[in-house]
Coordinates of C-alpha atoms in Angstrom, one line a residue:
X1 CA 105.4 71.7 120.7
X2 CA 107.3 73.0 117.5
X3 CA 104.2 72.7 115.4
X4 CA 102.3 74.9 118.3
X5 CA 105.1 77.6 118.6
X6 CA 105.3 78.3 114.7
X7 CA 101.3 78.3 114.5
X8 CA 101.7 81.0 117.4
X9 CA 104.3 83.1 115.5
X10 CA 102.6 82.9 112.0
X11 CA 99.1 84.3 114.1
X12 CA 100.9 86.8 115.6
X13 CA 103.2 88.3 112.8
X14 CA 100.2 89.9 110.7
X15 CA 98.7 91.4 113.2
X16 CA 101.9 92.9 114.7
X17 CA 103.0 93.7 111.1
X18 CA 99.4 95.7 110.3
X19 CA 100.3 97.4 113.2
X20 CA 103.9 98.5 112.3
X21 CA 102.2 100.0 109.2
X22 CA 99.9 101.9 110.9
X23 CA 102.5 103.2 113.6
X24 CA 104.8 104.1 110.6
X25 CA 101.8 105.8 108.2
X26 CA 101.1 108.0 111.2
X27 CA 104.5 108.8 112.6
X28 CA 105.5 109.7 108.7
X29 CA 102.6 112.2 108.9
X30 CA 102.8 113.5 112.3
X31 CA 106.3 114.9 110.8
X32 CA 105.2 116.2 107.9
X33 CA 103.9 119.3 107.8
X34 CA 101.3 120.9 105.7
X35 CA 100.4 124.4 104.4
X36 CA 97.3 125.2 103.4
X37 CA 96.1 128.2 102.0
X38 CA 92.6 129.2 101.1
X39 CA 90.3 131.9 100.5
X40 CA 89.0 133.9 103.1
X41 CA 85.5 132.7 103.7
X42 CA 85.9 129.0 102.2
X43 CA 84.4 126.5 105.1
X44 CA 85.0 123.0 102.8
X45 CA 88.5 123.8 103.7
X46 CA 88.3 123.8 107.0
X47 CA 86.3 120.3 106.5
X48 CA 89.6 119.2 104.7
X49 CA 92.0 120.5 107.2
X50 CA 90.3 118.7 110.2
X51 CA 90.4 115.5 107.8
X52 CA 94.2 115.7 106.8
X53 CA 94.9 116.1 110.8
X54 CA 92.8 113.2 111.7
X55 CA 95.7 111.7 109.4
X56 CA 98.2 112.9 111.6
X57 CA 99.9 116.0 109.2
X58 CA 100.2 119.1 111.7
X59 CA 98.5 121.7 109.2
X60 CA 99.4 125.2 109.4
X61 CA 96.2 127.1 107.6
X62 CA 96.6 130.5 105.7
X63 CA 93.8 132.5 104.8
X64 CA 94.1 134.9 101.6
X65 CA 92.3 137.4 99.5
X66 CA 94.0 136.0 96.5
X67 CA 95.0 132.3 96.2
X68 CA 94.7 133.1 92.4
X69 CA 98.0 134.9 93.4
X70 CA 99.4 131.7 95.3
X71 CA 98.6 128.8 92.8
X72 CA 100.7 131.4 90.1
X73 CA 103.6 131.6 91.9
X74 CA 103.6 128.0 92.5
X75 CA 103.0 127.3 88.7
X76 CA 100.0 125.9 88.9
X77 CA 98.1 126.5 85.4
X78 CA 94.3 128.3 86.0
X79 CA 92.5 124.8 84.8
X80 CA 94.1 123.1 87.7
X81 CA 93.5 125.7 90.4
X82 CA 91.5 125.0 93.5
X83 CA 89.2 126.4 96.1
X84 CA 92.8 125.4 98.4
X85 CA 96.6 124.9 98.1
X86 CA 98.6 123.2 100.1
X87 CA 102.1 122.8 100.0
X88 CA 103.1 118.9 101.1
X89 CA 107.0 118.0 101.6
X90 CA 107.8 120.0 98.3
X91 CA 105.0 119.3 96.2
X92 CA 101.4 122.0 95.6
X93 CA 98.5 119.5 96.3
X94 CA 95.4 120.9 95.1
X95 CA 91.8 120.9 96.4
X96 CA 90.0 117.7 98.2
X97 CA 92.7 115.0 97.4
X98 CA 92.3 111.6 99.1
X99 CA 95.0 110.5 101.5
X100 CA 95.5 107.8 99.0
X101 CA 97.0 110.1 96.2
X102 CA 98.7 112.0 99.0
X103 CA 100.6 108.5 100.2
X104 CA 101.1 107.8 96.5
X105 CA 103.0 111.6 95.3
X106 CA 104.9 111.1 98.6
X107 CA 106.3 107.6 98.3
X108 CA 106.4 107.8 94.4
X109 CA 108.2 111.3 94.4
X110 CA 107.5 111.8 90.9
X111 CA 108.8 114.8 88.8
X112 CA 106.1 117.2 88.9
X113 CA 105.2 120.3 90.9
X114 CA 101.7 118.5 92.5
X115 CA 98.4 117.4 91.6
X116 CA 95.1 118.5 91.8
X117 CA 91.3 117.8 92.4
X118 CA 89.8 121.3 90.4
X119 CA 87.1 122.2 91.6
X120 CA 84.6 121.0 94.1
X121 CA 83.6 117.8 93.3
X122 CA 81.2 115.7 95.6
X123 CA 81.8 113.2 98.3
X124 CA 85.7 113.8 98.7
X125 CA 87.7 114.6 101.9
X126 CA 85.8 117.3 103.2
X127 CA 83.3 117.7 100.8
X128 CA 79.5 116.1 101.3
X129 CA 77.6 115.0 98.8
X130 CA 76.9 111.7 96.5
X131 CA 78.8 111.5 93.3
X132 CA 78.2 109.7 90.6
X133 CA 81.5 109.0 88.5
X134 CA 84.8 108.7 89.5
X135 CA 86.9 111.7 89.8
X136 CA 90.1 112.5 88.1
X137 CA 93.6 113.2 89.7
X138 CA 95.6 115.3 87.6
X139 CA 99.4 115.9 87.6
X140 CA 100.7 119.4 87.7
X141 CA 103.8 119.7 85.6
X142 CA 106.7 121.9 85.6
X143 CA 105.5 123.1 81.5
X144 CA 102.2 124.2 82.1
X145 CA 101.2 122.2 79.5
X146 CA 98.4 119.3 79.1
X147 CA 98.4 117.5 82.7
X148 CA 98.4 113.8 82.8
X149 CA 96.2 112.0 84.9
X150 CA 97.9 111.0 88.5
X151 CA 95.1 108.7 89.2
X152 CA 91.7 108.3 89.6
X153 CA 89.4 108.4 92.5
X154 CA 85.9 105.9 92.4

C-alpha cells in the first residue's frame, strides 16, 4: 500500500507542479502592465499587441506621429530603434521580442535601460514570414555605446 501511495504522489507532483508554473507565469503577467507606443499607421504592432495579451500583460497602446521622439527620451540609440516601444516594469523593450527574452530581462533584472529587436525581422511575435538565420537580441545600455547581445532568437 506504501509503495502504491508514493507511486500516486510522484505521478501527481509534475503535473500539479507544471501547472503551478503556468498559474504563476500568467498571474505575474496579468499584473504587469505594458505600454506600447507605435506609429500611427503601423498594423505589425497591433499583431504584437494581441500576442503579448494572449500572454496575459494588460497593454495600454499609444499611437504617435513621432516615436523617433519616444525612443530619445528613453535613451534608446537610433541603431536600436523600432517600428514600437514598449515600456515593461521599468525597462524600454523594443520591436517583436519573444516572450522568452521578455521572461528573461524581467526575472534577470539586469542593469540596462531594455533590449531590442531593430527592425522588422521575419517570423517573430507578430510578424509573418519565414526567416532564415537566427535573430539577435540586443541590450540597450545606459552609455549609448556598443550594445551587447541579450540573447539570440533561432
Amino acid at each position: 500500500m506504501r509503495n502504491t501511495m508514493l507511486k500516486f504522489r510522484r505521478s501527481a507532483a509534475l503535473p500539479a507542479m507544471l501547472l503551478m508554473v503556468l498559474l504563476s507565469t500568467q498571474a505575474f503577467a496579468a499584473q504587469t502592465i505594458v505600454t506600447l507606443y507605435k506609429n500611427l499607421q503601423c498594423a505589425c504592432c497591433e499583431a504584437y499587441v494581441k500576442f503579448l495579451e494572449k500572454q496575459g500583460f494588460k497593454v495600454e497602446v499609444k499611437p504617435v506621429p513621432d516615436l523617433h521622439a519616444i525612443d530619445q527620451k528613453a535613451g534608446v540609440p537610433e541603431a536600436l530603434e523600432g517600428c514600437h516601444t514598449s515600456f515593461i516594469n521599468g525597462y524600454v523593450v523594443i520591436g517583436h521580442v519573444p516572450i522568452s527574452a521578455i521572461h528573461k530581462l524581467l526575472a534577470e533584472r539586469p542593469k540596462v535601460i531594455g533590449i531590442s529587436i531593430p527592425g522588422m525581422p521575419a517570423n517573430l511575435p507578430g510578424m509573418p514570414g519565414p526567416r532564415s538565420h537566427p535573430v539577435a537580441i540586443h541590450e540597450i545600455t545606459a552609455d549609448g555605446g556598443t550594445s551587447k547581445i541579450f540573447m539570440m532568437v533561432s
